[in-house]
C-alpha positions in Angstrom: 61.8 -138.5 -56.0 64.3 -138.4 -53.1 63.4 -138.6 -49.5 64.3 -134.9 -49.0 62.0 -133.8 -51.8 59.2 -136.0 -50.4 59.6 -134.5 -47.0 59.6 -131.0 -48.4 56.4 -131.7 -50.4 54.7 -133.2 -47.3 55.8 -130.1 -45.3 54.4 -127.8 -47.9 51.1 -129.7 -47.9 50.9 -129.7 -44.1 51.7 -126.0 -43.9 49.0 -125.3 -46.6 46.4 -127.2 -44.6 47.3 -125.4 -41.4 46.9 -122.1 -43.1 43.5 -123.1 -44.5 42.4 -124.2 -40.9 43.6 -120.9 -39.5 41.8 -118.9 -42.2 38.7 -120.9 -41.4 38.8 -120.1 -37.7 39.5 -116.4 -38.4 36.5 -116.2 -40.8 34.4 -117.9 -38.1 35.5 -115.5 -35.4 34.9 -112.5 -37.7 31.4 -113.8 -38.4 30.6 -114.1 -34.7 32.1 -110.7 -34.0 30.0 -109.2 -36.8 26.8 -110.9 -35.5 27.6 -109.7 -31.9 28.1 -106.1 -33.1 24.9 -106.3 -35.0 22.9 -107.5 -32.0 24.6 -105.0 -29.7 23.9 -102.2 -32.1 20.2 -103.1 -32.4 19.9 -103.3 -28.6 21.6 -100.0 -28.0 19.4 -98.2 -30.5 16.3 -98.7 -28.3 15.4 -96.3 -25.5 15.9 -99.0 -22.9 19.3 -99.8 -24.3 20.5 -96.2 -24.1 19.3 -95.9 -20.5 21.1 -99.2 -19.7 24.3 -98.0 -21.4 24.3 -94.7 -19.4 23.5 -96.5 -16.2 26.3 -99.0 -16.8 28.8 -96.3 -17.5 27.7 -94.4 -14.3 28.1 -97.6 -12.2 31.6 -98.3 -13.7 32.6 -94.7 -13.0 31.2 -94.9 -9.5 33.0 -98.1 -8.7 36.3 -96.9 -10.1 36.0 -93.7 -8.0 35.3 -95.7 -4.9 38.2 -98.0 -5.5 40.6 -95.1 -6.1 40.1 -93.7 -2.6 
C-alpha cells in the first residue's frame, strides 16, 4: 500500500468517525428538544399554564408597544 492510499484510507476513517460524532450530537439534541416540547406541552395543558401563556403574551405585547413609542 502506498503512502497516498494510506492517507486516503485514514482520511476516510476520520471523516466517518466525525460523521458518527455529529450524528450522535444531533440525536442527543433532538432527544432534548422532544423532552422539552413534551414538558412544555404538559405544562400548557393546565389551567395555570394557559393563564401564564396569555399573561406572558400580554406582557410581551405591552413591552413592545411601549418600546415602539
